[in-house]
Coordinates of C-alpha atoms in Angstrom, one line a residue:
M1 CA 13.6 -144.9 200.3
A2 CA 14.4 -143.5 196.4
R3 CA 14.5 -145.8 193.7
T4 CA 17.2 -144.9 190.7
M5 CA 15.7 -144.9 187.1
R6 CA 18.2 -145.0 184.1
L7 CA 16.9 -143.4 181.2
K8 CA 19.8 -142.8 178.6
P9 CA 23.7 -143.0 179.9
Q10 CA 23.8 -139.1 180.2
L11 CA 20.9 -138.9 183.0
V12 CA 20.4 -140.2 186.0
C13 CA 17.4 -139.6 187.6
W14 CA 15.9 -139.9 191.7
F15 CA 12.5 -140.7 191.9
R16 CA 10.3 -140.3 195.5
P17 CA 7.0 -142.1 195.3
G18 CA 3.8 -140.4 196.8
R19 CA 3.8 -137.6 196.0
Q20 CA 1.1 -135.5 193.4
D21 CA 0.9 -138.0 190.3
S22 CA 2.4 -141.1 189.8
C23 CA 6.1 -140.7 191.0
W24 CA 7.1 -136.7 191.6
L25 CA 10.5 -135.7 190.6
V26 CA 12.3 -134.6 193.9
V27 CA 16.0 -134.5 193.9
L28 CA 18.3 -134.8 190.9
I29 CA 19.1 -134.5 187.1
E30 CA 22.6 -134.8 186.6
V31 CA 23.4 -134.4 183.5
M32 CA 27.0 -136.3 182.2
A33 CA 27.2 -135.0 178.5
S34 CA 28.7 -131.9 177.6
K35 CA 27.5 -128.6 176.7
S36 CA 25.3 -129.6 174.1
N37 CA 22.4 -131.7 176.6
D38 CA 19.6 -132.8 174.9
S39 CA 16.9 -130.6 176.4
S40 CA 14.0 -133.3 175.2
Q41 CA 15.8 -135.8 177.4
V42 CA 16.0 -133.6 180.5
K43 CA 12.4 -132.8 179.9
A44 CA 11.9 -136.7 179.3
C45 CA 12.8 -137.5 182.7
L46 CA 11.2 -134.2 184.3
C47 CA 7.9 -135.1 182.9
P48 CA 7.5 -138.6 182.0
D49 CA 3.9 -138.6 181.4
E50 CA 3.5 -135.5 179.7
E51 CA 1.1 -135.6 177.2
P52 CA 1.5 -134.7 173.4
E53 CA 1.7 -131.3 172.6
N54 CA -1.2 -131.3 170.6
V55 CA -3.2 -133.1 172.3
K56 CA -5.4 -130.7 174.5
P57 CA -7.3 -131.8 177.8
R58 CA -10.6 -132.3 178.7
N59 CA -11.8 -130.0 180.2
D60 CA -14.2 -131.2 182.9
G61 CA -16.4 -128.3 184.0
A62 CA -15.4 -124.6 185.2
S63 CA -13.2 -125.3 188.7
R64 CA -10.8 -127.4 186.2
A65 CA -7.5 -125.7 184.6
E66 CA -7.3 -125.5 181.1
V67 CA -4.2 -125.6 179.6
E68 CA -3.0 -125.2 176.0
P69 CA 0.3 -124.2 174.2
V70 CA 1.5 -120.8 174.3
K71 CA 4.3 -119.2 172.2
T72 CA 6.8 -117.6 174.5
E73 CA 8.4 -115.1 171.9
D74 CA 5.2 -113.2 172.5
S75 CA 5.8 -113.0 175.8
G76 CA 5.6 -109.2 176.5
C77 CA 8.7 -108.7 177.9
G78 CA 10.5 -109.0 174.2
H79 CA 12.9 -112.1 174.8
S80 CA 12.4 -116.0 174.2
C81 CA 13.0 -118.9 176.6
S82 CA 16.5 -118.9 177.4
S83 CA 19.2 -121.3 175.0
T84 CA 20.0 -123.2 177.8
C85 CA 16.0 -124.6 177.9
G86 CA 16.4 -126.1 174.5
A87 CA 14.0 -125.9 171.5
S88 CA 11.8 -128.5 172.9
C89 CA 11.6 -127.2 176.5
T90 CA 10.6 -123.5 174.6
A91 CA 7.6 -125.4 173.1
A92 CA 7.3 -127.4 176.3
V93 CA 5.6 -124.3 178.0
R94 CA 2.5 -123.9 178.8
R95 CA -0.2 -122.1 181.1
R96 CA -2.9 -122.4 182.9
R97 CA -6.3 -120.2 182.2
V98 CA -8.7 -119.9 185.2
E99 CA -11.7 -118.8 184.1
G100 CA -12.8 -115.3 185.5
R101 CA -9.0 -114.7 185.6
E102 CA -7.9 -114.3 181.7
R103 CA -5.6 -111.8 180.5
P104 CA -4.6 -110.8 177.2
R105 CA -1.9 -113.2 175.9
E106 CA 0.5 -110.3 175.4
E107 CA -0.1 -109.0 179.0
A108 CA 0.0 -112.0 180.6
G109 CA 3.4 -112.1 182.5
A110 CA 4.5 -109.3 181.2
C111 CA 7.1 -107.2 183.1
C112 CA 6.4 -103.0 183.1
P113 CA 8.2 -100.1 181.9
L114 CA 10.2 -98.2 184.0
Q115 CA 7.8 -95.5 184.9
D116 CA 4.9 -97.1 186.0
L117 CA 7.2 -98.5 189.4
K118 CA 6.2 -95.7 192.2
R119 CA 8.7 -93.3 193.0
L120 CA 9.5 -90.2 195.4
P121 CA 8.1 -87.6 195.8
Q122 CA 4.7 -88.7 194.0
C123 CA 4.1 -91.3 196.8
R124 CA 4.7 -89.4 199.8
P125 CA 4.7 -91.5 203.2
P126 CA 3.2 -89.5 206.1
L127 CA 6.2 -88.2 208.2
G128 CA 4.6 -86.4 211.2
E129 CA 6.7 -84.1 213.6
L130 CA 10.4 -84.5 213.9
R131 CA 11.0 -85.2 216.8
F132 CA 13.3 -86.9 219.1
G133 CA 12.6 -90.1 221.3
R134 CA 14.1 -93.4 223.2
A135 CA 14.5 -94.8 219.7
H136 CA 15.5 -91.3 217.5
T137 CA 18.4 -89.4 218.5
V138 CA 18.1 -86.1 216.5
L139 CA 21.6 -84.1 216.9
V140 CA 19.6 -80.5 216.1
D141 CA 17.6 -78.3 217.5
V142 CA 14.2 -79.9 216.1
R143 CA 12.1 -76.2 216.9
L144 CA 14.7 -74.3 214.5
V145 CA 14.5 -76.5 211.8
P146 CA 14.5 -75.7 208.7
Q147 CA 14.9 -71.7 209.7
R148 CA 18.6 -72.8 211.1
F149 CA 20.1 -76.1 212.1
V150 CA 21.7 -75.9 216.1
A151 CA 23.3 -78.3 217.5
Q152 CA 21.1 -79.6 220.1
D153 CA 22.5 -78.9 223.5
G154 CA 24.0 -81.8 225.3
R155 CA 25.9 -83.3 227.8
D156 CA 29.8 -85.1 227.0
V157 CA 29.3 -89.1 227.7
W158 CA 32.1 -91.2 227.6
S159 CA 30.9 -94.8 227.7
S160 CA 30.9 -97.7 225.5
N161 CA 27.6 -97.1 223.8
V162 CA 27.9 -94.2 222.5
V163 CA 30.9 -92.4 220.6
K164 CA 33.6 -91.7 222.1
M165 CA 34.5 -88.3 220.9
P166 CA 37.6 -86.5 220.2
C167 CA 36.4 -83.4 221.9
S168 CA 35.8 -85.1 224.8
P169 CA 37.8 -84.3 228.4
S170 CA 37.9 -88.3 229.1
S171 CA 40.0 -88.6 225.7
S172 CA 43.8 -88.2 226.8
M173 CA 46.6 -89.5 225.7
V174 CA 50.6 -89.2 227.2
K175 CA 52.8 -86.5 226.1
S176 CA 56.3 -86.9 226.9
G177 CA 59.1 -84.3 226.9
W178 CA 61.9 -82.3 228.7
T179 CA 59.2 -80.5 230.8
G180 CA 58.0 -84.4 232.2
S181 CA 55.3 -86.9 231.0
G182 CA 51.9 -87.4 232.0
P183 CA 48.2 -87.5 230.6
V184 CA 46.9 -84.5 228.7
E185 CA 43.8 -83.7 227.0
R186 CA 44.0 -85.1 223.8
W187 CA 41.4 -82.8 222.1
K188 CA 44.2 -79.8 223.5
V189 CA 47.0 -81.2 221.4
I190 CA 44.5 -81.9 218.5
S191 CA 43.5 -78.3 218.5
K192 CA 47.4 -76.9 218.9
H193 CA 48.2 -78.6 215.5
L194 CA 45.2 -78.9 213.3
G195 CA 44.7 -75.2 214.8
A196 CA 48.2 -74.3 213.6
L197 CA 47.2 -75.8 210.0
S198 CA 44.2 -74.3 209.5
S199 CA 45.7 -70.7 210.0
R200 CA 48.1 -71.3 206.9
S201 CA 46.8 -69.8 203.7
E202 CA 48.3 -73.3 202.0
A203 CA 49.5 -76.9 203.5
D204 CA 50.9 -79.3 201.8
V205 CA 50.1 -83.8 202.8
A206 CA 53.6 -83.6 204.9
D207 CA 52.0 -80.8 206.8
V208 CA 49.0 -83.2 207.2
Q209 CA 51.3 -86.1 208.2
K210 CA 53.2 -84.5 210.4
A211 CA 49.8 -83.0 212.5
I212 CA 48.3 -85.9 213.0
M213 CA 51.6 -88.0 213.7
K214 CA 51.3 -85.4 217.0
Y215 CA 48.0 -86.8 218.5
N216 CA 48.7 -90.2 217.4
P217 CA 52.1 -91.2 218.2
K218 CA 52.5 -94.5 218.8
Y219 CA 51.4 -95.4 215.5
E220 CA 54.0 -93.0 214.0
K221 CA 56.5 -95.9 212.5
Q222 CA 52.8 -98.1 211.0
W223 CA 50.8 -95.5 209.4
L224 CA 52.3 -94.7 205.8
F225 CA 50.8 -91.2 203.7
D226 CA 52.4 -92.9 200.2
S227 CA 48.4 -92.7 198.8
L228 CA 47.7 -89.2 199.8
A229 CA 51.1 -88.3 198.6
S230 CA 50.8 -90.0 195.5
F231 CA 47.7 -88.6 194.5
V232 CA 48.3 -84.9 195.3
K233 CA 51.1 -85.3 192.7
V234 CA 49.0 -86.5 189.7
I235 CA 46.6 -83.7 189.9
P236 CA 47.6 -81.1 187.3
K237 CA 48.5 -77.9 189.0
E238 CA 45.7 -75.8 187.1
D239 CA 43.6 -78.2 189.2
N240 CA 45.5 -78.8 192.3
Y241 CA 42.9 -76.9 194.7
L242 CA 44.7 -79.1 197.8
P243 CA 46.6 -77.2 199.3
S244 CA 43.8 -74.2 200.0
L245 CA 41.6 -77.2 200.6
F246 CA 43.9 -78.7 204.1
P247 CA 43.9 -75.8 205.9
K248 CA 40.0 -75.4 205.6
M249 CA 39.3 -79.0 206.2
A250 CA 41.5 -78.7 209.3
A251 CA 39.3 -75.5 210.5
L252 CA 36.3 -77.4 210.1
A253 CA 37.0 -80.3 212.2
L254 CA 37.9 -78.3 215.0
K255 CA 34.6 -76.9 215.2
L256 CA 33.4 -80.4 216.8
P257 CA 32.5 -78.8 220.3
E258 CA 30.4 -76.3 218.5
H259 CA 28.4 -78.4 215.6
V260 CA 28.1 -81.9 217.9
K261 CA 27.0 -80.8 221.6
K262 CA 25.0 -84.0 221.9
A263 CA 26.4 -87.7 222.7
I264 CA 25.8 -90.1 219.6
P265 CA 24.4 -93.2 220.0
L266 CA 25.8 -96.5 218.6
L267 CA 23.5 -98.1 216.4
S268 CA 23.8 -101.2 218.4
A269 CA 23.0 -105.1 217.4
G270 CA 19.4 -106.3 218.3
R271 CA 18.0 -103.0 218.7
T272 CA 16.0 -101.0 216.1
A273 CA 17.0 -97.5 216.8
A274 CA 17.5 -94.2 214.2
V275 CA 20.1 -90.7 214.6
T276 CA 19.4 -87.6 212.9
L277 CA 22.2 -85.4 211.7
S278 CA 22.6 -82.0 210.0
Q279 CA 24.4 -82.4 206.9
V280 CA 26.8 -80.0 208.5
Q281 CA 27.7 -81.9 211.6
I282 CA 28.4 -84.7 208.9
S283 CA 30.9 -82.8 207.5
C284 CA 32.3 -81.9 210.8
L285 CA 32.5 -85.6 212.4
L286 CA 34.2 -86.3 208.5
A287 CA 36.5 -84.0 208.8
N288 CA 37.9 -85.4 212.1
A289 CA 37.9 -88.9 210.4
F290 CA 40.2 -87.3 207.6
F291 CA 42.5 -86.1 210.5
C292 CA 42.5 -89.6 212.2
T293 CA 41.0 -87.7 215.8
F294 CA 38.5 -90.1 216.7
P295 CA 40.0 -92.3 220.2
H296 CA 39.9 -96.0 220.2
R297 CA 39.2 -96.6 216.6
N298 CA 42.7 -97.3 215.3
A299 CA 43.2 -100.6 216.8
C300 CA 41.6 -103.6 215.5
G301 CA 40.9 -107.4 216.3
A302 CA 38.4 -109.7 218.5
H303 CA 39.4 -108.1 221.5
T304 CA 39.2 -104.4 221.0
E305 CA 36.3 -102.1 222.5
Y306 CA 35.4 -101.1 218.8
W307 CA 35.6 -104.4 217.2
G308 CA 31.8 -104.7 215.7
L309 CA 32.4 -101.1 214.1
P310 CA 33.7 -100.5 210.9
S311 CA 37.1 -98.6 210.8
I312 CA 36.0 -94.9 210.6
N313 CA 39.8 -92.7 210.8
F314 CA 40.7 -92.2 207.0
T315 CA 44.8 -94.0 207.8
S316 CA 44.1 -97.2 205.9
L317 CA 43.3 -94.9 202.6
F318 CA 46.1 -93.0 203.2
G319 CA 48.7 -95.7 203.5
K320 CA 50.0 -98.3 199.9
T321 CA 49.4 -96.3 196.7
S322 CA 47.1 -97.4 193.8
Q323 CA 45.6 -96.4 191.2
R324 CA 42.0 -97.2 192.8
K325 CA 43.3 -95.2 196.0
R326 CA 43.9 -91.9 194.0
Q327 CA 40.3 -92.2 192.5
K328 CA 38.7 -92.7 195.8
L329 CA 40.7 -89.2 196.9
R330 CA 39.3 -87.6 194.2
A331 CA 35.8 -88.1 195.0
I332 CA 36.3 -87.2 198.8
M333 CA 38.1 -85.0 198.5
Q334 CA 35.6 -83.1 196.0
Y335 CA 33.2 -83.8 199.2
F336 CA 35.1 -81.4 201.3
K337 CA 35.8 -78.6 199.0
E338 CA 32.2 -78.8 198.1
V339 CA 31.0 -78.3 202.0
T340 CA 33.9 -76.1 203.0
D341 CA 32.7 -73.5 199.9
S342 CA 29.0 -74.0 200.6
P343 CA 28.0 -75.7 203.7
P344 CA 24.6 -77.9 203.0
R345 CA 21.3 -77.1 204.4
G346 CA 19.5 -80.4 205.5
L347 CA 19.5 -83.3 207.5
V348 CA 20.1 -87.0 206.7
T349 CA 18.6 -89.7 208.9
F350 CA 20.4 -93.2 209.4
E351 CA 17.7 -95.8 210.6
R352 CA 19.1 -99.3 212.1
R353 CA 16.2 -101.6 211.1
C354 CA 15.8 -105.2 213.6
L355 CA 12.7 -107.4 212.9
S356 CA 12.2 -109.8 215.6
N357 CA 11.2 -113.8 214.5
A358 CA 7.4 -112.9 214.9
E359 CA 7.7 -110.1 212.1
L360 CA 9.1 -112.5 210.0
P361 CA 7.1 -114.2 207.5
D362 CA 6.1 -117.6 207.6
W363 CA 7.3 -117.7 203.6
T364 CA 5.5 -121.2 203.4
S365 CA 2.2 -120.4 203.9
S366 CA 2.5 -116.9 202.2
K367 CA -0.5 -116.1 199.7
K368 CA 1.0 -112.9 198.4
K369 CA 0.9 -112.9 194.6
L370 CA 4.0 -111.3 192.8
L371 CA 3.8 -107.5 192.0
Q372 CA 5.0 -105.7 189.5
L373 CA 9.1 -105.9 187.5
H374 CA 11.5 -104.0 185.6
V375 CA 13.6 -105.6 184.6
T376 CA 16.6 -103.7 182.2
S377 CA 21.0 -104.3 181.4
Q378 CA 21.0 -100.6 180.8
G379 CA 21.3 -97.7 183.5
S380 CA 22.1 -97.7 187.2
I381 CA 20.4 -98.5 190.6
E382 CA 21.7 -94.9 191.8
D383 CA 20.9 -93.0 188.4
D384 CA 17.6 -94.5 187.3
G385 CA 16.5 -95.5 190.6
V386 CA 15.8 -91.7 192.2
G387 CA 13.5 -91.9 194.4
M388 CA 13.1 -95.2 194.6
L389 CA 14.4 -97.4 197.6
Q390 CA 17.7 -98.4 196.1
V391 CA 19.7 -101.1 197.5
D392 CA 23.2 -101.0 199.0
F393 CA 24.7 -104.2 198.4
A394 CA 26.3 -104.2 201.5
A395 CA 29.2 -105.9 203.7
S396 CA 28.0 -106.8 207.3
L397 CA 30.1 -103.8 208.5
V398 CA 28.7 -100.9 206.3
G399 CA 30.7 -99.2 203.8
G400 CA 32.6 -102.4 203.4
G401 CA 36.8 -101.5 201.7
V402 CA 35.7 -98.1 201.2
L403 CA 38.5 -96.6 203.1
N404 CA 40.6 -99.6 201.8
S405 CA 40.9 -100.8 198.4
G406 CA 37.3 -102.3 197.5
L407 CA 35.8 -100.9 195.4
L408 CA 32.5 -102.7 194.4
Q409 CA 29.0 -101.6 194.4
E410 CA 28.7 -100.3 198.1
E411 CA 32.4 -98.6 198.2
I412 CA 31.2 -96.5 195.3
L413 CA 27.9 -95.7 196.8
F414 CA 29.8 -94.2 199.7
L415 CA 32.6 -92.1 197.7
I416 CA 29.7 -90.5 195.2
H417 CA 27.4 -90.3 198.7
P418 CA 30.5 -89.3 201.1
E419 CA 27.7 -88.7 203.8
L420 CA 27.0 -92.3 203.8
I421 CA 30.4 -92.8 205.4
V422 CA 29.9 -91.6 208.4
S423 CA 27.8 -94.5 209.3
R424 CA 31.3 -96.6 210.1
L425 CA 31.6 -94.4 213.0
F426 CA 28.2 -95.5 214.8
T427 CA 26.8 -98.6 213.0
E428 CA 27.4 -102.0 214.1
R429 CA 27.3 -104.8 212.7
L430 CA 24.5 -106.0 211.0
G431 CA 22.9 -109.3 212.3
D432 CA 20.8 -111.6 209.9
N433 CA 17.6 -109.8 210.8
E434 CA 18.7 -106.3 210.6
C435 CA 20.0 -104.0 207.8
L436 CA 20.3 -99.7 207.6
I437 CA 18.5 -97.4 206.1
I438 CA 19.9 -94.1 205.3
T439 CA 17.6 -91.4 204.1
G440 CA 18.6 -87.5 203.2
C441 CA 22.1 -88.3 201.5
Q442 CA 23.6 -85.9 198.6
K443 CA 25.5 -87.1 195.6
F444 CA 28.3 -85.0 195.1
S445 CA 30.1 -86.9 192.1
I446 CA 29.7 -88.8 189.1
Y447 CA 31.4 -91.8 188.2
S448 CA 32.7 -94.5 185.1
G449 CA 33.7 -97.6 185.4
F450 CA 34.0 -100.4 188.3
G451 CA 36.6 -102.1 190.2
D452 CA 40.0 -101.4 189.1
R453 CA 38.1 -99.4 186.0
F454 CA 36.7 -97.0 187.9
E455 CA 37.3 -93.6 187.6
W456 CA 36.4 -90.1 189.0
V457 CA 35.0 -88.1 185.6
G458 CA 33.1 -84.7 187.8
P459 CA 31.2 -82.8 190.7
C460 CA 27.9 -83.6 190.6
V461 CA 24.6 -81.1 191.3
D462 CA 22.0 -82.9 193.1
S463 CA 18.9 -81.9 192.0
V464 CA 16.5 -84.4 194.5
G465 CA 14.3 -82.4 196.0
R466 CA 13.2 -82.3 200.0
D467 CA 10.5 -83.7 202.1
E468 CA 9.3 -81.9 205.2
W469 CA 12.5 -83.3 207.6
F470 CA 14.8 -81.2 205.0
R471 CA 15.9 -84.4 204.1
L472 CA 16.6 -85.1 200.3
Q473 CA 14.2 -87.8 198.8
R474 CA 16.7 -89.9 198.2
Q475 CA 16.5 -93.5 200.7
I476 CA 19.2 -96.4 200.7
V477 CA 19.2 -99.2 202.2
A478 CA 22.3 -101.0 203.3
M479 CA 21.7 -104.6 203.2
D480 CA 24.3 -107.8 202.9
A481 CA 24.2 -110.9 201.6
L482 CA 25.3 -114.1 202.7
H483 CA 29.4 -114.3 200.7
F484 CA 29.5 -117.8 199.9
K485 CA 33.1 -119.8 199.7
H486 CA 31.8 -122.2 196.9
P487 CA 28.3 -121.0 195.1
S488 CA 26.7 -124.6 196.1
E489 CA 26.4 -123.2 199.7
Q490 CA 23.6 -121.0 198.5
Y491 CA 21.7 -124.5 198.0
D492 CA 20.5 -124.8 202.0
V493 CA 16.9 -124.0 202.6
R494 CA 18.5 -122.5 205.8
K495 CA 20.4 -119.9 203.9
V496 CA 17.2 -118.8 201.1
Q497 CA 15.4 -118.3 204.6
R498 CA 18.2 -116.0 205.5
E499 CA 18.4 -114.0 202.5
L500 CA 14.3 -114.0 202.1
N501 CA 14.5 -112.9 205.9
K502 CA 17.6 -109.8 205.2
A503 CA 15.5 -108.6 201.8
Y504 CA 12.4 -108.3 203.8
C505 CA 13.7 -106.6 206.7
G506 CA 15.2 -104.1 204.0
F507 CA 12.1 -103.8 201.8
K508 CA 9.6 -103.9 204.7
K509 CA 7.0 -100.5 204.4
V510 CA 6.6 -98.7 207.9
G511 CA 3.5 -96.7 206.3
A512 CA 1.5 -96.5 203.3
G513 CA 2.7 -94.4 200.5
E514 CA 6.2 -95.7 200.2
P515 CA 8.1 -96.3 197.0
D516 CA 9.3 -99.4 195.1
V517 CA 12.6 -100.9 195.1
A518 CA 15.8 -100.3 192.9
T519 CA 18.1 -102.8 193.2
G520 CA 20.0 -105.5 190.8
K521 CA 22.4 -108.5 191.2
W522 CA 22.6 -108.5 195.2
G523 CA 25.1 -111.0 196.7
C524 CA 26.6 -112.2 193.4
G525 CA 29.7 -111.6 192.0
A526 CA 32.7 -111.7 194.9
F527 CA 29.7 -112.6 197.2
N528 CA 29.4 -115.7 194.9
G529 CA 25.5 -115.4 194.9
E530 CA 23.3 -117.2 191.8
P531 CA 21.6 -114.4 190.1
Q532 CA 18.9 -115.7 188.9
L533 CA 18.2 -117.4 192.4
K534 CA 19.0 -114.1 194.1
A535 CA 16.5 -112.1 191.7
L536 CA 13.7 -114.6 192.9
I537 CA 14.3 -114.0 196.7
Q538 CA 14.0 -110.7 195.9
L539 CA 11.1 -110.6 194.2
M540 CA 9.9 -112.3 197.1
A541 CA 10.3 -110.0 199.7
A542 CA 9.1 -107.6 197.8
A543 CA 6.3 -109.0 197.3
E544 CA 5.6 -110.0 201.0
A545 CA 6.6 -106.2 201.5
G546 CA 4.1 -104.8 199.1
R547 CA 6.7 -103.4 196.8
G548 CA 7.0 -103.5 193.1
L549 CA 11.1 -104.1 191.8
A550 CA 13.1 -102.5 189.4
F551 CA 15.9 -104.9 188.4
F552 CA 19.0 -103.3 187.2
T553 CA 21.8 -106.3 185.7
F554 CA 24.5 -104.0 184.6
R555 CA 24.8 -105.3 181.0
D556 CA 24.5 -108.7 182.0
E557 CA 22.0 -109.5 178.9
K558 CA 22.0 -112.8 180.1
T559 CA 20.4 -112.5 183.8
K560 CA 18.0 -110.1 182.3
R561 CA 16.4 -112.3 180.1
D562 CA 16.7 -115.1 182.1
V563 CA 14.9 -113.1 185.1
E564 CA 12.4 -112.1 182.4
Q565 CA 11.5 -115.5 181.1
M566 CA 11.3 -116.7 185.1
Y567 CA 8.9 -113.5 186.1
K568 CA 6.8 -114.9 182.9
L569 CA 6.2 -118.0 183.8
L570 CA 5.7 -117.6 187.2
V571 CA 2.8 -115.0 186.5
R572 CA 1.6 -116.8 184.1
E573 CA 0.8 -119.9 186.8
D574 CA -0.6 -117.1 189.1
V575 CA 2.0 -118.4 191.8
T576 CA 1.9 -117.2 195.5
V577 CA 5.0 -116.4 197.6
G578 CA 4.4 -119.6 199.4
Q579 CA 4.3 -121.8 196.5
L580 CA 7.6 -120.2 194.7
Y581 CA 9.2 -120.7 198.1
A582 CA 8.2 -124.4 198.2
L583 CA 9.2 -124.9 194.4
I584 CA 12.7 -123.3 195.4
Q585 CA 13.1 -125.9 198.2
D586 CA 12.5 -128.4 195.8
Y587 CA 15.3 -126.6 193.2
C588 CA 17.7 -127.0 196.5
R589 CA 17.5 -130.2 197.1
L590 CA 18.0 -131.0 194.2
R591 CA 21.2 -129.1 194.0
T592 CA 22.4 -130.3 197.1
H593 CA 22.0 -134.0 195.6
G594 CA 24.5 -132.9 193.0
G595 CA 22.1 -131.6 190.1
S596 CA 24.4 -129.1 188.6
G597 CA 23.1 -129.6 185.2
V598 CA 19.7 -127.9 185.6
D599 CA 19.7 -124.0 185.9
L600 CA 16.4 -122.5 188.0
L601 CA 14.7 -121.1 185.0
Q602 CA 15.0 -124.5 183.0
F603 CA 13.6 -126.0 186.7
I604 CA 11.0 -123.9 186.8
T605 CA 9.9 -123.9 183.1
L606 CA 9.9 -127.6 183.4
R607 CA 8.1 -127.6 186.5
S608 CA 5.8 -125.1 184.5
S609 CA 5.3 -127.5 181.2
R610 CA 3.1 -129.9 184.2
S611 CA 1.4 -127.0 186.0
Q612 CA 3.3 -128.0 188.7
L613 CA 4.1 -124.2 190.1

């Protein structure tokens, strides 16, 4: 039974006896005062038996840890303790030195330079021979790669576990007219109207709309093309390449039976599997998505056939106009311009990874130590993390709102690397123990801004090299964080464990020589995650997976300082992943019982001052 101890009018503490020293703090420090809380009072509550700072503990032998004061401003990361801690907390921070494991003070806990982290191609994971198997579908003839990228022969399959293709004879529609009505092959109707469009030297939005509605007649009064029309209007006449591009795109879409001959399996929930396509195949599939040819992918809802997959046809992007959609279309149309002018020559692999419970770590008993960390408020994951495993802050339906109005980190990644959009064609909703890893996608655009300030800047010449499978050496992992309606929900230990397992699934190595991770405020912002907690979760998962971490805060200086300070304290104390997990559990209990006055950095700092990490 917890007992209450009232120290000051501002502070109420609950203690639970019987753990470690005399009375061990477990659950609550509620700071009732204003923002100018006396941090020394908080420390007094957390550390009632703290010795005076000028008293050095007696060393009773080599097995005992020696505790002595440390100056936090000489940290190796260039920042002092966060101002939320207060001067007295900063002065109280101590570190242990165990004989035989001492490091120079200026190096202890220091974050590393970005160049110290591993990247491709300097580290080269062994690939082996490119081949198809039960869990790996390759849509090109592997015998001809890289000299030629020819479609692998196959047969049409019309079933619920593969992509139902527009060119399948099983795809039909009811066509009515003066000659009578009845089912006809939908591809014949598509071929007729896109063929007419492709034969023209120029076409406008009205021509595109007319063709699309011919094989989607049931949506004639529902679908709008306002955004596409307004986009074309705002482009200066001298820069407007769209009239000549629309016919080229129609011709590309009609090559689908030639470019994709083998059934594309769905990357279904609960199963690890991969699909490798050529970049030309991807461009052809995306051209069909633009012209809204994919059958059974327009209806949405819990009882529709493809409710567990994202949308793929571009109808929602063409609808109600907005500045966001116009900028999105600039990026997407730049992609189509480049692939129709000069078809890319390479492969891209999409791998759904699903971990069983037996493959997930036991976080409570992990002995792994924290690995290298670089924290910066400058730069970006996609630019400064080239060659590293880049984290896509994904939605469970990959791509999020890329084909609608969304413009967060994931949508921007999909816009500057449009080949990612094809993953929406075959990737089911991600589960708690799953992620999607994409290797080989090309960057086609440069951008600036975020959200409403997002702006397409211009084309990008991608200079990244290729691996033995002729994939660009760019690896992106889509992993979805939990969306908390209220921030307090994230302090449920079960949800912390879910996020740890999700991050570990994304970071897990499959062999030696894999790169380190480039990430940032995953699950924060619109998802209401707390940056300090999310940083530690990713740091723990990376340590368990054997990878270093580059953490980009996107101009958030406070988060940069906080993460640096937490890392320094934890490394100085030689904390294991298991010990850090126990510490986070304690903090979650504190927050669950209303202790909102102490943030995670402050909690770790005060625990460090008693060597309780």
